Every structure is written in structure tokens, then in C-alpha cells.
Amino acid sequence: MSFVRQITKFSQYAKIQSYFKNISAAPVFHVRSYGSVPADDPSTFPGAKAPFISKPEMIMPTDVAPIPIYRVMDSEGVIVDSTQDPQLGEGLVKKMFRDMVMLNTMDKILYESQRQGRISFYMTNFGEEASHIGSAAALEMRDLIYGQYREAGVLVWRGFTIEQFVDQCYGNDADIGRGKQMPVHYGSKELNFVTISSPLSTQMPQAVGAAYAFKRQQNNDRIVVCYFGEGAASEGDAHAAFNFAATLDCPVILFCRNNGFAISTPSTEQYKGDGIAGRGPAYGIATMRVDGTDVFAVYNAMKKAREYVLRENKPIIFEAMAYRVGHHSTSDDSTAYRSAEEIEVWNSKEHPISKLQKYMRTKGWFNEDEENAFVKDIRKQVLKQISVSEKKLKPNWREMFEGVYDEVPQHLKEQMQELEKHIAAHSDFYPLKHFKN
Amino acid sequence: MNRHTKSILISLLKHKQISVTRSHFTYYPDKNVPAVLLSEGVQKMNMFQAINNAMDKALEEDNTALLFGEDVGFGGVFRCSINLRDKFGKDRVFNTPLCEQGIAGFAIGVANAGATAIAEIQFADYIFPAFDQIVNEAAKYRYRSGGIFDCGSLTFRVPCGAVGHGALYHSQSPEAYFAHTPGLKVVVPRGPLKAKGLLLACIKDKNPCIVFEPKTLYRAAVEDVPTGSYISEIGKADILRKGNDITLIGWGTQVHVLLEVAEMAKQQLNVDCEVVDLVSILPWDRETIVNSVKKTGRVIISHEAPLTQGFGSEIAAQIQEKCFLYLEAPIQRITGWDTPFPHVFEPFYLPNKLRCLSAIKEIINY
């Protein structure tokens, strides 16, 4: 028994070795040779194209090597393989850096403002800034984004303003979403960012449907990108999305942010296979796995993914590995289920912002004073916006009845009138002065 | 879902008479057809042909319109999409993998992108895996985004209702679950003419719609159907028979049970029943119902779905509120029992004409 195990381990080792030789190539799964039946005796079952074998074999999960993680920069911000340097100009790299810093800075302040009770809820993006910015930078503005809730960086890249972020969190009259959803449920028609909703994974088959509709448009040059966490990938809708995207040939990038945790549940309790990328081949979908703390790796891979998806009208499963540095949300204290030391590693050495900063230093593009001034300026802007946004009135309460349908139906008109009458009689009881009239 | 059960059911449906069961209703063809519609020409169609004809029109008029679901490609297990793939191509009429939450989510996405989605859920009994997508997503899309995104151009077609031998999972009438969901429109046609008009209305409507199609009518209901395009208004009830003594309210197949009951009441009891087809479950036509009850003072609401929290409860509560001083007797609900839908006991389960007639006797003598 132990002899067999050793053999298996050795062959696995060889396989992994061969991966490292081909690390820049797409992952190739090891094809097992069963050898007992000539290859010219194929089966004719409609359900699978496969040869017969004459001995029962169990395919073990360990027979397939893990999909390797593509990276461009190491922890010190050094480009590992110069052929993979995206050669981005100073301006673009600086925008990437500043957008990541801007997101990080805004997160810190809005997180604090929730702790002070000024907004009801918040979710930070700490540690995942590079997967947002790197992927967004590789896309075209016309590409349609479906997100989960931790992708605010995509909006930052596309030009969503501090004012728009903060107004949404306050649900005031300037909020595009008209104060109807919880904070961080952003959406923008202009920026092709579909409004976030709380139920996990529901956006996944939707993204696939939108991609199918795009594909049918003449000279289509748009793709759809759908972000989701590794926890959300356990939902039935994720399975639906993968399978529909594959069978219906949809130009969609299914972008998994694998940050190791779904609230308190570590990924080891979320799945037993090779992450989310490991599922790609089983659905017949091209797959990529990248270092999500490396903005250039995400950028390069997404460029390649976008080209493929648009050219072939086929989906890709894209897994960005990262670590959720912050708490799940303002309703969570993550030290209840993981150590502060572990978090600290990812918050410093392996942090996407510090990696890019090191890269910029070697290029001579990083100016400490300039960046400090930038952070200070962003802080000032966000703080100022908070004081402005919290003073803005909420929308007219009558809007509560609007948007349920394209037109307000009779029964809702009557319910609105009923409330109107009631409020008139009890106006002291309601926070009317905070709402537009 | 059980494919095996389904295929048996389908093969049974192809045979008109099944030894152990017989139809619990007599079909009453539509008589109140506006002359305008008839002038364009009519053709005898059963309900699946009328639905097929409606989808043919929709796909013809709107190049973005897509039709998809399980087994839709070869014509559908109830033949509703027959020949449409050949006519419009397999990128517009296609099979999906067997996954209702996927079908619903995919439909929402198609509609998000501005295209028209006609999605089929093979049986209403199997719509529950899609409940989250329909209730949390489709219904709330416009509202939660402040109107910047919506999925108004999607329609679900869903065969529903008793069929004689469908048992637990080929018989359900789940309209009440969806009636509790602001943002949806829910309709139930009573026959071919209405089915075509309602389906075309739902496809054009700017809100997500569900058309529950009583599957027992697919072949049993035959009438003259206008060949042109027309719309049957959503949210509007139809008075099918005028009367002054009792208002009978139903929808789908049950309308035909009630029409027969009205005949029996006239002949046996000399009671004049007004029969109203509610047509639209959400939003529903309170005005027509209230006016009828104010005239008759007595009401029976009848549906196949179970009693408790069935849509009859909502109608009864509203009637009580709006017509309190006009009611001469308690509102009666004659419905399926509060059990799962049974197989061999179906004849004892359904709110059949005799149960409805007994209710009339009770209500008249109250």
C-alpha cells in the first residue's frame, strides 16, 4: 500500500515539475494512459467521448495537479519573467496605484464612520485592490460588469466619484439607487456596472444571459464580466452559470475572488477540490488562475481572457487568489476565527498596494511626498463628502412606492394615499424633516 | 425533478382518454371576442397552438426575442414551441441545461441587456428552484437600482394546474406564492384566445411577467383564435356570464367549472350566477370584482390551489373591506384541500362542480 502511495506521489511530483517548466502556458491536465485497450476502439455512448479500459480505475482528486497561479511580480515588486512585464507607461501605473490607494483610503474612513454610527453598514476591500484595478484596467468601458459587493475598485477605475460612493452609503436624494438598498450596493448605468444585490451568486446566471444577448448583436465588441467570491461559488446559481455559459457559448469572464474566507468559513470548509479554477475543465470552460495581489498578473491575464472570450464567444473561469485582509463587514469581527498575525502578513508583505509601490520605487516613479499628499487629499475629500452627504435630504418618501413597476399601479397609488393621510395626522412621529417633500 | 415521471406523463397526455380519469370540466369556448379581432381572420386552434402562434408573432416582430427552456428546441413537451426553432434558428429558440434557477437567471440577464426573453419552466411544480431568482431578483430589479436597470422584457411561461393524474409534481397551482411578490405580474389564461392575447401582452409589458398556462387546456380547449397580433389587457378581469344572485370568481380551468355550475344553478335552483374570470392575479382587478359583489351580495371564490393562503384569501379580505354593507352571506372559498396534490384521490381533491353547487345552495339559504 505504501509503495503504491509513493509512486502516486512521485508521479504527482513529476507533473508539478512539468507545470513549473510551462508556467506561462495555459494549464494542461495530465492525461492518464490506461493502456489496456487500443485507442481505435472508442466508445459510442452519447454522454461522453472516452476510451474503454479493462480494469476498474478510480480517478483520485490528487491525480490532477493543482492549476498553477500566474504571477508577474514577486513580493518585492520584482518582475519575475521580463517577457511578462506589461510595459505599462508611468501614467497608467500611477493611475492603478492611486486608484488602489484611493479605494483603500475611502474604505478606512467609511469603515470608521460606520463604527461611529454615521452610516448603517460598510464592507471594505482591503487586500483585494489589485484584482479590482488590474481586471478593470484590462477591460473596455463598454464591457458590462456584474458584481457581488466587494468590487468597488472596478467602479473607482471607471470613474465613480467619491460623492457617488458616499451618497449611496447615506441613501440620500443624490443616490442613484434612491436610498432603497443597503450601503455598498452600488450601480451605474453610465459605467456599465449592474446594481449590486445581496443574494449571493444570483448575478452569475444573469451575467451569462446578458453575454448571450450581446453575442447576438451585430459586430458585438462587448463582453460581460461577473465577479463573485469563492463562498458564493458554492451556490447552485454558480453551477447554473458555469454550465449555461459553457453549453450556450457565452462571452463572459466568470471572475472568482478567492480570498480564503466566506465570513468565518475558511475555504477548506467551502470545497475539497482545487479551488474554483479546478472546476473549469469539468464544465468544459477555459480557466485561468492568477495572483490577485499582483496587479500586473491580473491585468495581463484579463487582457488575454478578454481577447479569448470575445474572439471565441466562449466563457472563462478566472480565479484571482487573495486574502481578505479586512473583516467580512462592519457586522463581523474576524479575529474571532483567525489570528491577527496571519492577517498582518497579508496586510504588509503580501499586500497588493505595497507590491506595486515597491515596483514603482525601482522604476523611480514613486515619490513619497507626492503620495502622502495624495492620501491626505483623498482623506480630506472623503471626510468632507461625508459631512456633505449626511446633511443632504433623503428622497421624498413617496418614492418608496415608485419603481416597483414601470408605472405605479392603482393599488399602490391607493396605499401611497393612505400613508399620506396617516402621515398628515401623525407628522410628529415621522422623520419628515430629513426627507425631501 | 423526475424526468421519468415526466415522460410518462407526456405519453399519457398524447392519448385523449385515460381509463382511470376523466376531465372534471367542460370547456366553454370564448364568446365575448371583440369584433375588431375577428375581422382580421380567425383560425380554430387549441391552446398550445394559440401559444405557439403568439410566440411565432413575438419572434417575428422582435429580432431580439429569444425562446428557451428545457426541451424547447424540438417543440416542447407540450408542443408549444413546435417548428419555431426551424423558423427562427437555434440561436433564438434553444434548449438550456436542466436547471430552473439557471433558466430564470439567464432570462433576467437577457432582459438586462435589453433583449426579449421568453423563458419556459416545464411545469409550475418545478418553478421553486427559480423562486429566488424570480422573487429576490426579477421582481426587485427596477426598484432596487433606482430604475437604472430592469428586466422588464422577460416573460416566464409555466404550465400549471390539474391534469387528471399529475399527482404532487405535475398538478400544482403556485400563483399565490408569486402574488405575494411586488414587482411581478401574474396571469392565468382560460383558453386559446386569452392565452395568445395575454402572452403577447406579457412579452410586450415592461415588467417581469409569469403566465401560468393550465396544461389540461393545451389540447382540450379549442376555439376560434384571431390570426393577427393582439393584446389582452393585464390586470383586467372578464365577466363571462351576467347574473344578479351570486358572483362566482375563478381563473384558469376553474372558470369552466364555474360556468357549468352557473348553468346547473340556473336549471336546478333558478339562481342567476355572475361568473368572473379574474385573469390577472397580480395586479388584480378589484374594481370589477367589487362592482359585481355590490350587485349580487354573495360571493364564491374557487381555485385548485389549497385553501390556506390561497389567492382566494386575498380576494375575500378585500371584498369584506370594500363590500361589507353589501354582503348577504359569508364569502365562500371552494378550493383544493390543504394537502399536497394527490394521485389516485384527485377526483376527491378538486373543487369540482358539485362542491361549488353545494356552496351555492348554502349561500342562498344563509
PDB file of N, CA, C and O in Angstrom, chain B residues 125 166-173 177 304-307 336-346 348-350:
ATOM      1  N   ASP B 125     -44.740  23.148 -11.039  1.00  0.00           N
ATOM      2  CA  ASP B 125     -44.224  22.428  -9.875  1.00  0.00           C
ATOM      3  C   ASP B 125     -42.703  22.571  -9.757  1.00  0.00           C
ATOM      4  O   ASP B 125     -42.148  22.374  -8.688  1.00  0.00           O
ATOM      5  N   GLY B 166     -51.686  13.938 -12.516  1.00  0.00           N
ATOM      6  CA  GLY B 166     -50.348  14.535 -12.388  1.00  0.00           C
ATOM      7  C   GLY B 166     -49.744  14.427 -10.999  1.00  0.00           C
ATOM      8  O   GLY B 166     -48.573  14.696 -10.806  1.00  0.00           O
ATOM      9  N   ALA B 167     -50.580  14.056 -10.042  1.00  0.00           N
ATOM     10  CA  ALA B 167     -50.109  13.893  -8.663  1.00  0.00           C
ATOM     11  C   ALA B 167     -49.417  15.144  -8.122  1.00  0.00           C
ATOM     12  O   ALA B 167     -49.755  16.263  -8.518  1.00  0.00           O
ATOM     13  N   LEU B 168     -48.421  14.927  -7.262  1.00  0.00           N
ATOM     14  CA  LEU B 168     -47.858  16.040  -6.493  1.00  0.00           C
ATOM     15  C   LEU B 168     -47.090  17.056  -7.333  1.00  0.00           C
ATOM     16  O   LEU B 168     -47.135  18.253  -7.055  1.00  0.00           O
ATOM     17  N   TYR B 169     -46.412  16.552  -8.358  1.00  0.00           N
ATOM     18  CA  TYR B 169     -45.456  17.416  -9.044  1.00  0.00           C
ATOM     19  C   TYR B 169     -45.756  17.680 -10.514  1.00  0.00           C
ATOM     20  O   TYR B 169     -44.877  18.057 -11.277  1.00  0.00           O
ATOM     21  N   HIS B 170     -46.989  17.399 -10.927  1.00  0.00           N
ATOM     22  CA  HIS B 170     -47.398  17.794 -12.275  1.00  0.00           C
ATOM     23  C   HIS B 170     -48.802  18.381 -12.220  1.00  0.00           C
ATOM     24  O   HIS B 170     -49.572  18.270 -13.163  1.00  0.00           O
ATOM     25  N   SER B 171     -49.158  18.993 -11.092  1.00  0.00           N
ATOM     26  CA  SER B 171     -50.533  19.465 -10.901  1.00  0.00           C
ATOM     27  C   SER B 171     -50.644  20.810 -10.195  1.00  0.00           C
ATOM     28  O   SER B 171     -51.729  21.373 -10.133  1.00  0.00           O
ATOM     29  N   GLN B 172     -49.541  21.315  -9.658  1.00  0.00           N
ATOM     30  CA  GLN B 172     -49.675  22.435  -8.724  1.00  0.00           C
ATOM     31  C   GLN B 172     -50.091  23.744  -9.399  1.00  0.00           C
ATOM     32  O   GLN B 172     -49.856  23.957 -10.585  1.00  0.00           O
ATOM     33  N   SER B 173     -50.699  24.591  -8.582  1.00  0.00           N
ATOM     34  CA  SER B 173     -51.088  25.938  -8.996  1.00  0.00           C
ATOM     35  C   SER B 173     -50.440  26.922  -8.023  1.00  0.00           C
ATOM     36  O   SER B 173     -51.027  27.272  -7.003  1.00  0.00           O
ATOM     37  N   TYR B 177     -48.058  32.027  -4.302  1.00  0.00           N
ATOM     38  CA  TYR B 177     -46.687  32.315  -3.864  1.00  0.00           C
ATOM     39  C   TYR B 177     -46.165  33.583  -4.540  1.00  0.00           C
ATOM     40  O   TYR B 177     -45.444  34.369  -3.947  1.00  0.00           O
ATOM     41  N   GLU B 304     -58.010  25.851  -7.708  1.00  0.00           N
ATOM     42  CA  GLU B 304     -57.484  24.489  -7.497  1.00  0.00           C
ATOM     43  C   GLU B 304     -56.470  24.440  -6.364  1.00  0.00           C
ATOM     44  O   GLU B 304     -56.329  23.420  -5.690  1.00  0.00           O
ATOM     45  N   ALA B 305     -55.746  25.536  -6.165  1.00  0.00           N
ATOM     46  CA  ALA B 305     -54.685  25.558  -5.151  1.00  0.00           C
ATOM     47  C   ALA B 305     -55.291  25.395  -3.757  1.00  0.00           C
ATOM     48  O   ALA B 305     -56.484  25.657  -3.554  1.00  0.00           O
ATOM     49  N   PRO B 306     -54.486  24.986  -2.773  1.00  0.00           N
ATOM     50  CA  PRO B 306     -55.000  24.806  -1.413  1.00  0.00           C
ATOM     51  C   PRO B 306     -55.642  26.079  -0.851  1.00  0.00           C
ATOM     52  O   PRO B 306     -55.327  27.185  -1.281  1.00  0.00           O
ATOM     53  N   LEU B 307     -56.484  25.864   0.152  1.00  0.00           N
ATOM     54  CA  LEU B 307     -57.279  26.948   0.733  1.00  0.00           C
ATOM     55  C   LEU B 307     -56.421  27.973   1.475  1.00  0.00           C
ATOM     56  O   LEU B 307     -56.478  29.172   1.199  1.00  0.00           O
ATOM     57  N   GLY B 336     -58.908  23.593  -3.528  1.00  0.00           N
ATOM     58  CA  GLY B 336     -58.242  22.348  -3.179  1.00  0.00           C
ATOM     59  C   GLY B 336     -58.069  22.284  -1.676  1.00  0.00           C
ATOM     60  O   GLY B 336     -58.147  23.301  -0.984  1.00  0.00           O
ATOM     61  N   TRP B 337     -57.897  21.070  -1.139  1.00  0.00           N
ATOM     62  CA  TRP B 337     -57.705  20.921   0.309  1.00  0.00           C
ATOM     63  C   TRP B 337     -56.286  21.304   0.686  1.00  0.00           C
ATOM     64  O   TRP B 337     -55.409  21.397  -0.175  1.00  0.00           O
ATOM     65  N   ASP B 338     -56.060  21.455   1.967  1.00  0.00           N
ATOM     66  CA  ASP B 338     -54.716  21.821   2.448  1.00  0.00           C
ATOM     67  C   ASP B 338     -53.824  20.582   2.549  1.00  0.00           C
ATOM     68  O   ASP B 338     -53.283  20.259   3.611  1.00  0.00           O
ATOM     69  N   THR B 339     -53.714  19.909   1.439  1.00  0.00           N
ATOM     70  CA  THR B 339     -52.849  18.713   1.344  1.00  0.00           C
ATOM     71  C   THR B 339     -51.996  18.878   0.097  1.00  0.00           C
ATOM     72  O   THR B 339     -52.313  19.704  -0.753  1.00  0.00           O
ATOM     73  N   PRO B 340     -50.929  18.091  -0.010  1.00  0.00           N
ATOM     74  CA  PRO B 340     -50.280  18.033  -1.316  1.00  0.00           C
ATOM     75  C   PRO B 340     -51.283  17.517  -2.354  1.00  0.00           C
ATOM     76  O   PRO B 340     -52.278  16.883  -1.993  1.00  0.00           O
ATOM     77  N   PHE B 341     -51.019  17.761  -3.621  1.00  0.00           N
ATOM     78  CA  PHE B 341     -51.941  17.340  -4.676  1.00  0.00           C
ATOM     79  C   PHE B 341     -51.777  15.828  -4.883  1.00  0.00           C
ATOM     80  O   PHE B 341     -50.731  15.355  -5.277  1.00  0.00           O
ATOM     81  N   PRO B 342     -52.846  15.041  -4.622  1.00  0.00           N
ATOM     82  CA  PRO B 342     -52.682  13.577  -4.604  1.00  0.00           C
ATOM     83  C   PRO B 342     -52.842  12.940  -5.994  1.00  0.00           C
ATOM     84  O   PRO B 342     -53.377  13.562  -6.914  1.00  0.00           O
ATOM     85  N   HIS B 343     -52.421  11.700  -6.095  1.00  0.00           N
ATOM     86  CA  HIS B 343     -52.536  10.990  -7.374  1.00  0.00           C
ATOM     87  C   HIS B 343     -53.924  10.360  -7.521  1.00  0.00           C
ATOM     88  O   HIS B 343     -54.797  10.929  -8.180  1.00  0.00           O
ATOM     89  N   VAL B 344     -54.158   9.202  -6.847  1.00  0.00           N
ATOM     90  CA  VAL B 344     -55.422   8.492  -7.096  1.00  0.00           C
ATOM     91  C   VAL B 344     -56.630   9.214  -6.499  1.00  0.00           C
ATOM     92  O   VAL B 344     -57.759   8.965  -6.881  1.00  0.00           O
ATOM     93  N   PHE B 345     -56.373  10.138  -5.565  1.00  0.00           N
ATOM     94  CA  PHE B 345     -57.502  10.835  -4.920  1.00  0.00           C
ATOM     95  C   PHE B 345     -57.898  12.130  -5.628  1.00  0.00           C
ATOM     96  O   PHE B 345     -58.681  12.903  -5.111  1.00  0.00           O
ATOM     97  N   GLU B 346     -57.322  12.372  -6.796  1.00  0.00           N
ATOM     98  CA  GLU B 346     -57.594  13.659  -7.463  1.00  0.00           C
ATOM     99  C   GLU B 346     -59.094  13.981  -7.566  1.00  0.00           C
ATOM    100  O   GLU B 346     -59.489  15.117  -7.310  1.00  0.00           O
ATOM    101  N   PHE B 348     -61.366  13.462  -5.593  1.00  0.00           N
ATOM    102  CA  PHE B 348     -61.870  13.915  -4.286  1.00  0.00           C
ATOM    103  C   PHE B 348     -61.217  15.223  -3.840  1.00  0.00           C
ATOM    104  O   PHE B 348     -61.647  15.848  -2.900  1.00  0.00           O
ATOM    105  N   TYR B 349     -60.142  15.548  -4.509  1.00  0.00           N
ATOM    106  CA  TYR B 349     -59.364  16.731  -4.115  1.00  0.00           C
ATOM    107  C   TYR B 349     -59.904  18.013  -4.759  1.00  0.00           C
ATOM    108  O   TYR B 349     -59.991  19.056  -4.113  1.00  0.00           O
ATOM    109  N   LEU B 350     -60.248  17.895  -6.028  1.00  0.00           N
ATOM    110  CA  LEU B 350     -60.566  19.110  -6.795  1.00  0.00           C
ATOM    111  C   LEU B 350     -61.838  19.804  -6.328  1.00  0.00           C
ATOM    112  O   LEU B 350     -62.792  19.143  -5.901  1.00  0.00           O
TER     113      LEU B 350
END
